[in-house]
Short mmCIF file of C-alpha atoms and ligand atoms in Angstrom, two decimals:
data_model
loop_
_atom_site.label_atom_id
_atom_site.label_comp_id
_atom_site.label_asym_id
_atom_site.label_seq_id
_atom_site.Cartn_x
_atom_site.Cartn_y
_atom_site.Cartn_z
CA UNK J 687 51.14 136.18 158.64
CA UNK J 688 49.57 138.86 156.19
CA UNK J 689 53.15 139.93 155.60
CA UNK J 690 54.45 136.88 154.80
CA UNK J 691 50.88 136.03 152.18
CA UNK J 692 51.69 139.53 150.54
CA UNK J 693 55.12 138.99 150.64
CA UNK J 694 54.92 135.50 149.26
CA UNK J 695 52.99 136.92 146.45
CA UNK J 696 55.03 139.90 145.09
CA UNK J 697 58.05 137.75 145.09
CA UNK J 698 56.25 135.15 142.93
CA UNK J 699 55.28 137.90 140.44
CA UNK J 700 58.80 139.51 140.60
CA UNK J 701 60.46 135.99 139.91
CA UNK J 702 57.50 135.50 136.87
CA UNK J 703 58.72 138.62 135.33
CA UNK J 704 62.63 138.57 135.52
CA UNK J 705 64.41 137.51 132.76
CA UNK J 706 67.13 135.09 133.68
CA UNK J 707 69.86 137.65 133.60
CA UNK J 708 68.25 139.04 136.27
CA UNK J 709 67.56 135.91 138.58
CA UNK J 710 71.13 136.25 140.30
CA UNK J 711 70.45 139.41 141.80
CA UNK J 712 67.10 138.27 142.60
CA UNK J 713 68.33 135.24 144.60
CA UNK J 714 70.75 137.67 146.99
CA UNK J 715 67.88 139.68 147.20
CA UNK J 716 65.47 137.47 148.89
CA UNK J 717 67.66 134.36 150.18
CA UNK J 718 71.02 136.02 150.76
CA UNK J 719 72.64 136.64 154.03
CA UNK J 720 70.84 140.56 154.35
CA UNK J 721 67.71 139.10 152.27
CA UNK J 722 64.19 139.57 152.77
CA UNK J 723 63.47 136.05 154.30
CA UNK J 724 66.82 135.43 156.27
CA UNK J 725 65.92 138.80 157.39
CA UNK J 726 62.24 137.32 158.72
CA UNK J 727 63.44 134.28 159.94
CA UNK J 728 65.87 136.21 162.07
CA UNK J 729 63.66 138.70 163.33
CA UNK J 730 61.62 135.50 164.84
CA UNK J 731 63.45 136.09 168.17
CA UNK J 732 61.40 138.90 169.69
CA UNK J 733 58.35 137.17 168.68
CA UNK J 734 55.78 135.51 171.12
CA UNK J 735 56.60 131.54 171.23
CA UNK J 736 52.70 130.41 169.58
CA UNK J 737 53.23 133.26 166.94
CA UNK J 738 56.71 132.47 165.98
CA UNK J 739 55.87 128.79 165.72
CA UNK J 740 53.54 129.42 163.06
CA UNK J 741 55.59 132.07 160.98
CA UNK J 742 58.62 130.31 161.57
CA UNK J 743 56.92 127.54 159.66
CA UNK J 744 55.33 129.92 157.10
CA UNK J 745 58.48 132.14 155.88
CA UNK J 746 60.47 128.57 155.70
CA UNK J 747 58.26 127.30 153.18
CA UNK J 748 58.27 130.62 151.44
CA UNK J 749 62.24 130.32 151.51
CA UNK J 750 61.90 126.17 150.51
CA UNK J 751 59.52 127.13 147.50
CA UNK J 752 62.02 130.14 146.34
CA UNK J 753 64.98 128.03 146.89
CA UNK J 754 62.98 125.41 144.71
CA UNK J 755 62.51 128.16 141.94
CA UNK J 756 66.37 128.87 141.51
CA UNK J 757 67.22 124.90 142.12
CA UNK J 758 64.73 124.65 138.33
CA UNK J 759 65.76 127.60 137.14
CA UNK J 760 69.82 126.37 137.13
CA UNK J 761 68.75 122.78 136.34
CA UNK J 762 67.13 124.69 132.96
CA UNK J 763 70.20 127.08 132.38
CA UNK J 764 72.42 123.90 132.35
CA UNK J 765 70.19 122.37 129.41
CA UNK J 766 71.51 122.75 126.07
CA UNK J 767 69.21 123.73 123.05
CA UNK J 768 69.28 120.43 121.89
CA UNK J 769 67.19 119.10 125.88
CA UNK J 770 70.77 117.29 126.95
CA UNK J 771 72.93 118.39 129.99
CA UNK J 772 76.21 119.65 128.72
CA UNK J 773 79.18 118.16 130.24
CA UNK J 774 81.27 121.09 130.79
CA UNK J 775 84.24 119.00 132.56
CA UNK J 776 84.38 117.23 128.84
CA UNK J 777 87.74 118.28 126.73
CA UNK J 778 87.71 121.09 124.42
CA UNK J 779 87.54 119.70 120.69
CA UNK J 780 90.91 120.58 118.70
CA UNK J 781 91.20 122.56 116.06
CA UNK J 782 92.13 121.07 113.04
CA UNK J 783 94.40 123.58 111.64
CA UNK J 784 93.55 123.60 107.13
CA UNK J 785 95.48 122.56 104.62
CA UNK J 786 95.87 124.05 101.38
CA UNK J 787 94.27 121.20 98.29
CA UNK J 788 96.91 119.74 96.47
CA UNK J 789 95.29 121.04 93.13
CA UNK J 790 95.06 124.40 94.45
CA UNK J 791 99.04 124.35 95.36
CA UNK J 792 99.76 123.25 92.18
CA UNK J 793 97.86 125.73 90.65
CA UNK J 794 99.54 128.52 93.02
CA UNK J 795 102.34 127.32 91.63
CA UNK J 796 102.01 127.33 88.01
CA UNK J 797 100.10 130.87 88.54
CA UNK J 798 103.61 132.14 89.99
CA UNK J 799 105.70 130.86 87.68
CA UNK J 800 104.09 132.42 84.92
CA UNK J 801 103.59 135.59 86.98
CA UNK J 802 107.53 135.47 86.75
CA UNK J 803 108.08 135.17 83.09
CA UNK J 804 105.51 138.09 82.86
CA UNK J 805 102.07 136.59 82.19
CA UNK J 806 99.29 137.96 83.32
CA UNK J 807 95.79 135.80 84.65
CA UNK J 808 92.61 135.83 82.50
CA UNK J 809 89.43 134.21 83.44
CA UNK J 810 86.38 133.15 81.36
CA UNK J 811 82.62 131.71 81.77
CA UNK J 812 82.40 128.12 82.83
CA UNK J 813 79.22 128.27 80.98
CA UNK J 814 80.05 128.98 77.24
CA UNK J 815 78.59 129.11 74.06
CA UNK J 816 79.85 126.57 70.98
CA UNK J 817 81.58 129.59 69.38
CA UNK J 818 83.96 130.36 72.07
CA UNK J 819 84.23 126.64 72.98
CA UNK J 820 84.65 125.38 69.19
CA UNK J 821 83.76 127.17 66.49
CA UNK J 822 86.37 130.23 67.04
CA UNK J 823 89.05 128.01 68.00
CA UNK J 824 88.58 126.26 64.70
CA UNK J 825 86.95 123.03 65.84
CA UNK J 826 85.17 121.70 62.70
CA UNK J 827 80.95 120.95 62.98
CA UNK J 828 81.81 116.97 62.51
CA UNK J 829 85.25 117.07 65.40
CA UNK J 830 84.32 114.26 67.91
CA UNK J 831 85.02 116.33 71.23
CA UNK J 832 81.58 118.23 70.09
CA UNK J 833 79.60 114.89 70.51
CA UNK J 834 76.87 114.77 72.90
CA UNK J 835 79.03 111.91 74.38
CA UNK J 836 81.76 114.05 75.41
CA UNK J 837 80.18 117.62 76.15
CA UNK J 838 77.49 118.81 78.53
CA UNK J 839 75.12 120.64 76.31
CA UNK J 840 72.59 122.92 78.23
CA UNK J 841 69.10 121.98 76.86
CA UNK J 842 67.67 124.23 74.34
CA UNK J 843 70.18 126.70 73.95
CA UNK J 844 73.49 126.79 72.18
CA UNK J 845 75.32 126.77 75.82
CA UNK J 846 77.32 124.39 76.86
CA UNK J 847 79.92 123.82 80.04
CA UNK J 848 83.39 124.62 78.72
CA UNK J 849 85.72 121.22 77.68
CA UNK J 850 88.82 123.22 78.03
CA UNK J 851 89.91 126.93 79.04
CA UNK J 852 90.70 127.64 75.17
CA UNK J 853 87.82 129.92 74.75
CA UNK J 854 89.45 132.44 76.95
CA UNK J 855 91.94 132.67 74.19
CA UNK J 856 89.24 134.02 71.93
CA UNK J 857 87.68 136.49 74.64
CA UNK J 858 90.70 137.51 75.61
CA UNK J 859 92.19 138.54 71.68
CA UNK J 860 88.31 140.08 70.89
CA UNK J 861 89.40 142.65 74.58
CA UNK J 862 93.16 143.09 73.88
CA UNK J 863 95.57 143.52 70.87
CA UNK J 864 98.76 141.69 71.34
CA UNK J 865 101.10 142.04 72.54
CA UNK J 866 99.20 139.21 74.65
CA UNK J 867 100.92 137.33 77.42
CA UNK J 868 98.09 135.48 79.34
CA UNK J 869 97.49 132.43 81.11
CA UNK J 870 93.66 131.44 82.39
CA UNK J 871 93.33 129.00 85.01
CA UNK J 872 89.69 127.59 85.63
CA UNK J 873 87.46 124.69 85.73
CA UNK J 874 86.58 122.31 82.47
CA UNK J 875 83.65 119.66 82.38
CA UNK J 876 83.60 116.61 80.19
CA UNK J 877 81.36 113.21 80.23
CA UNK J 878 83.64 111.32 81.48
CA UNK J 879 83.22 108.17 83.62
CA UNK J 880 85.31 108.85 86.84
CA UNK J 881 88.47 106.15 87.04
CA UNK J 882 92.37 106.82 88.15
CA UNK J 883 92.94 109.37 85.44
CA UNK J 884 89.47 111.17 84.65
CA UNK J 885 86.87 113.10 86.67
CA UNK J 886 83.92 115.28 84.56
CA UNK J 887 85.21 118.22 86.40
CA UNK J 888 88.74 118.93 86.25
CA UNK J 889 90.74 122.31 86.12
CA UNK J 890 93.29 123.18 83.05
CA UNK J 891 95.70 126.59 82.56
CA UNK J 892 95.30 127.68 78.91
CA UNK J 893 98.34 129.82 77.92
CA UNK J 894 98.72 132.19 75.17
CA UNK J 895 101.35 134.58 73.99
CA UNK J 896 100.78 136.92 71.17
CA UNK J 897 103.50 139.40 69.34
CA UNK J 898 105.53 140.09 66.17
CA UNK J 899 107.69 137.40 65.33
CA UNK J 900 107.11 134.87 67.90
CA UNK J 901 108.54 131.70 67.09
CA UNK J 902 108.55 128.00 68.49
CA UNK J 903 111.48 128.61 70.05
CA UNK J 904 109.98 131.39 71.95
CA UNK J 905 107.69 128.47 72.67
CA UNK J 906 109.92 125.81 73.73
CA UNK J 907 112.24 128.25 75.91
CA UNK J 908 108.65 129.16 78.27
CA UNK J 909 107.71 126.41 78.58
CA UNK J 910 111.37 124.25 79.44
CA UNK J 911 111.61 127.20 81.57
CA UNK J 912 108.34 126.34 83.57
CA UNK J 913 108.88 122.70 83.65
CA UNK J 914 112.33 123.45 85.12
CA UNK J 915 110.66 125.60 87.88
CA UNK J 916 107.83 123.47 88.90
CA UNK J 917 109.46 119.85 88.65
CA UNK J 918 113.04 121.08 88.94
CA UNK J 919 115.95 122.10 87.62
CA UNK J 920 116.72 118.63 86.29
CA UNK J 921 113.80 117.97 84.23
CA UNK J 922 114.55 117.89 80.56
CA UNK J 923 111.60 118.68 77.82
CA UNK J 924 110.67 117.25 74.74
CA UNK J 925 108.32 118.27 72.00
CA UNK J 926 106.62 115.54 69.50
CA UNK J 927 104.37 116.53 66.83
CA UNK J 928 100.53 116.47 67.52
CA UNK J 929 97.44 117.94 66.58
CA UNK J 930 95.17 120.58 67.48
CA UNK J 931 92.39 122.50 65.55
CA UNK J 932 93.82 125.73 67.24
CA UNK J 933 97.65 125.71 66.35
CA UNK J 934 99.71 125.17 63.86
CA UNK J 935 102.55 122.99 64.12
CA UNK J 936 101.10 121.33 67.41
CA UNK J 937 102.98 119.66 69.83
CA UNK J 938 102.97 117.74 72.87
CA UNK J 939 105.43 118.90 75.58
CA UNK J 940 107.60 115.52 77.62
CA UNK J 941 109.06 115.81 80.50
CA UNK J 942 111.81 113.54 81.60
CA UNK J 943 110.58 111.34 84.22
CA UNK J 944 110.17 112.86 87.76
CA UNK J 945 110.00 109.45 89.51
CA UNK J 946 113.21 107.62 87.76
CA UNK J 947 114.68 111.10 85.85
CA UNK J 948 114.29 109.61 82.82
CA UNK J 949 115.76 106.11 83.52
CA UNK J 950 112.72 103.94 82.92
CA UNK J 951 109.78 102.93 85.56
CA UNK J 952 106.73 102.02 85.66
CA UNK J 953 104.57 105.20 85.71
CA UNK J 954 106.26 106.69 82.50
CA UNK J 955 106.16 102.74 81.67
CA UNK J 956 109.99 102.80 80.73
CA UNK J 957 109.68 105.54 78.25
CA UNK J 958 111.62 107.82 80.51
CA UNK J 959 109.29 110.53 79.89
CA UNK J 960 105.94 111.89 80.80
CA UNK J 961 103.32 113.62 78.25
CA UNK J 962 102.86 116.73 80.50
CA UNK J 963 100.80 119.16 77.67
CA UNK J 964 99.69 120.36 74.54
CA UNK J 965 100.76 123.26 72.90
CA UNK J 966 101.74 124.86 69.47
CA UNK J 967 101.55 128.24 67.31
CA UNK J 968 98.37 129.67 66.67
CA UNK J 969 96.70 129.02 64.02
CA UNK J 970 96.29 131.79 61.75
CA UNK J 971 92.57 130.74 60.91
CA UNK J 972 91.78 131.46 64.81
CA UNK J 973 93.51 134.83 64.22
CA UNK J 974 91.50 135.80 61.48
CA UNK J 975 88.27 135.01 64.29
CA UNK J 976 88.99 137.70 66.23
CA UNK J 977 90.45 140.01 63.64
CA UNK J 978 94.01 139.56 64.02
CA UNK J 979 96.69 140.78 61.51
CA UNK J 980 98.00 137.32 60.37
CA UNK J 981 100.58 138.54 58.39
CA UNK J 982 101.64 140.48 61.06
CA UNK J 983 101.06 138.69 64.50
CA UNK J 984 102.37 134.78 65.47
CA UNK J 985 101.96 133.72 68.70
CA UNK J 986 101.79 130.08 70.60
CA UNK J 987 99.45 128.50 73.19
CA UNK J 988 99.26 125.18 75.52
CA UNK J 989 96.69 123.92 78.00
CA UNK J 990 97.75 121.81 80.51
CA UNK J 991 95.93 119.97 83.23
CA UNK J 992 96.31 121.10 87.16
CA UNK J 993 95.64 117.49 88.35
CA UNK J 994 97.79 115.65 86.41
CA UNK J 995 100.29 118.22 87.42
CA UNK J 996 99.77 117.76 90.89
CA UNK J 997 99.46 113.78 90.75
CA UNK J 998 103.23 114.10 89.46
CA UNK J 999 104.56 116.74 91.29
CA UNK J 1000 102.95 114.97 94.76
CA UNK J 1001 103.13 111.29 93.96
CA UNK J 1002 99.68 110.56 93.44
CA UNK J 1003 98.60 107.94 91.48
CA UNK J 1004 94.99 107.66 91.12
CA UNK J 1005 92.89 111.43 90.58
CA UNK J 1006 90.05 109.99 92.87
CA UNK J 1007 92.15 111.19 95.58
CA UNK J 1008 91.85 114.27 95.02
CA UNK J 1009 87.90 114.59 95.15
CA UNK J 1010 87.10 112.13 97.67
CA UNK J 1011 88.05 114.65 100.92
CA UNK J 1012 89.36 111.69 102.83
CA UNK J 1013 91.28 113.71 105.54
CA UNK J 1014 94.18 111.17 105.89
CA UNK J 1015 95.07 111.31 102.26
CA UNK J 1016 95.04 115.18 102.77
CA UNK J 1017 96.83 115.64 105.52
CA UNK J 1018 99.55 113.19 104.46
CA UNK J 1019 100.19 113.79 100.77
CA UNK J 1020 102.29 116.84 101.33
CA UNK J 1021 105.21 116.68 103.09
N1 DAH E 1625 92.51 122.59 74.67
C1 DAH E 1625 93.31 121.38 74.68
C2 DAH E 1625 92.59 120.31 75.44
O1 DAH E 1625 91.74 120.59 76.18
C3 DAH E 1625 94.65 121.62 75.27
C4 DAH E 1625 95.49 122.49 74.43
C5 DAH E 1625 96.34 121.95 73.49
C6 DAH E 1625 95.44 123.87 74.56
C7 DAH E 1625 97.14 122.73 72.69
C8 DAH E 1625 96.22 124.68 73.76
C9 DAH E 1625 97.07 124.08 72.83
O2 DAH E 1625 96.20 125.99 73.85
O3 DAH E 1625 97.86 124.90 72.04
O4 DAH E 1625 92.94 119.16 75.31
#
């Protein structure tokens, strides 16, 4: 009976200080077939009848009380961090495999095209100051795209959040003398209320190519080149007169319809073509910013925007698509 006390004892202190790793072992130690109280209760045999009665009752408790521990002890191992029994007979979840973001294929797109025709990528601040974002690029003091309505100033500084990637035009010139071939992809911030065709954040792809003797038709043979690549070898171009602080001529690049090919629909509202970007020679006055030999050096630029790029080139109609990370519309848009 002393045994058993002693016994009883050790193997509650051994049990208090295992760690759980260790309770296995523990169990085939004490309750297994060669274990310390199987052992006992079979060693009752050659005991006298009144004496085995009573340890025969004591080491079955003991094994009923250590049995009891490791019954817990599972009952514990089975909880989940969270208190709740795991179910492990449930189904494993699936893996969704990812998709790549309709802007960010376009933009993989238009980065490899130009990649092709020998451009290299440049990339600027998001957060700029007004002489990158306007003043350099010849946007008068009085232009309206420098109204508080328009631009995220940062209070009480002259930052601002860039309006378009034409700044990296400037940084890029101040780094590099031409010859320049550079496009720079990023993200642009306006106030603008979000609605089918706006969003305050939105990415463009500024272009810019520098030399001796570049012409518009250096110009218009890029750029028909890219819109042949990325909407296909179909798709005419058209250039209009526009305006821009930053070139001279400007233009706006058409494309002939990718939904009717020019015949007349509703999204290019029976024009036959789209307005796909803006684009034009650099202005000489922007040279002279960064210290440019104007009698020496022409060059052109554009900026386009990624999502109305995408929106054509995928079919979507309304740019709230495109932020709202509903996982139907992504996993459907791209066939
Ligand atoms: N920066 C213009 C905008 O955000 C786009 C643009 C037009 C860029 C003509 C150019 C350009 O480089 O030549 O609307």
């Amino acid at each position: 009976m002393r045994d058993i006390k002693d016994l009883r004892e050790e193997i509650l202190i051994s049990l208090k200080n295992a760690s759980s790793n260790e309770y296995e072992a523990l169990k085939i130690k004490y309750l297994g077939r060669k274990g310390v109280i199987t052992s006992i209760l079979r060693g009752l045999k050659g005991v006298p009848k009144e004496e085995r009665k009573i340890i025969g009752m004591e080491a079955n408790k003991l094994k009923k009380e250590i049995e009891e521990f490791f019954k817990q002890h599972k009952v514990e191992r089975a909880k989940s961090s969270s208190g709740k029994f795991r179910d492990y007979t449930l189904p494993g979840r699936k893996n969704l495999p990812g998709a790549v973001h309709p802007v960010s294929r376009a933009l993989d797109e238009i980065i490899n095209i130009f990649m092709r025709l020998g451009f290299s990528i440049e990339y600027g601040p998001e957060i700029e100051s007004d002489y990158y974002n306007f003043e350099a690029l010849n946007i008068p003091k009085h232009h309206p795209s420098r109204d508080m309505q328009d631009t995220f100033y940062i209070a009480e500084s002259d930052k601002l959040l860039r309006t378009h990637t034409s700044p990296v035009q400037i940084r890029t010139m101040e780094r590099q003398k031409p010859p320049i071939r550079v496009i720079a992809p990023g993200r642009c911030y306006r106030k603008d209320e979000i609605d089918p065709s706006h969003s305050p954040v939105f990415h463009q792809v500024e272009g810019l190519y520098v030399d001796e003797n570049v012409t518009f038709a250096d110009l218009k043979g890029i750029l028909s080149a890219f819109a042949g690549d990325f909407f296909g070898p179909d798709t005419k171009t058209r250039f209009t007169p526009s305006f821009f602080p930053f070139t001279e001529p400007s233009s706006e690049m058409y494309v002939s319809c990718v939904f009717c090919g020019g015949k007349g629909c509703n999204v290019c509202q029976y024009t036959g073509w789209l307005e796909v970007l803006g684009c034009g020679l650099v202005n000489p006055k922007v040279f002279e910013y960064v210290g440019y030999d104007t009698e020496k050096y022409s060059g052109f630029a554009f900026g386009l925007g990624v999502e109305r790029f995408a929106m054509l080139k995928y079919g979507i109609d309304d740019m709230r698509l495109l932020y709202e990370n509903n996982i139907e519309f992504l996993k459907g848009v791209i066939k």
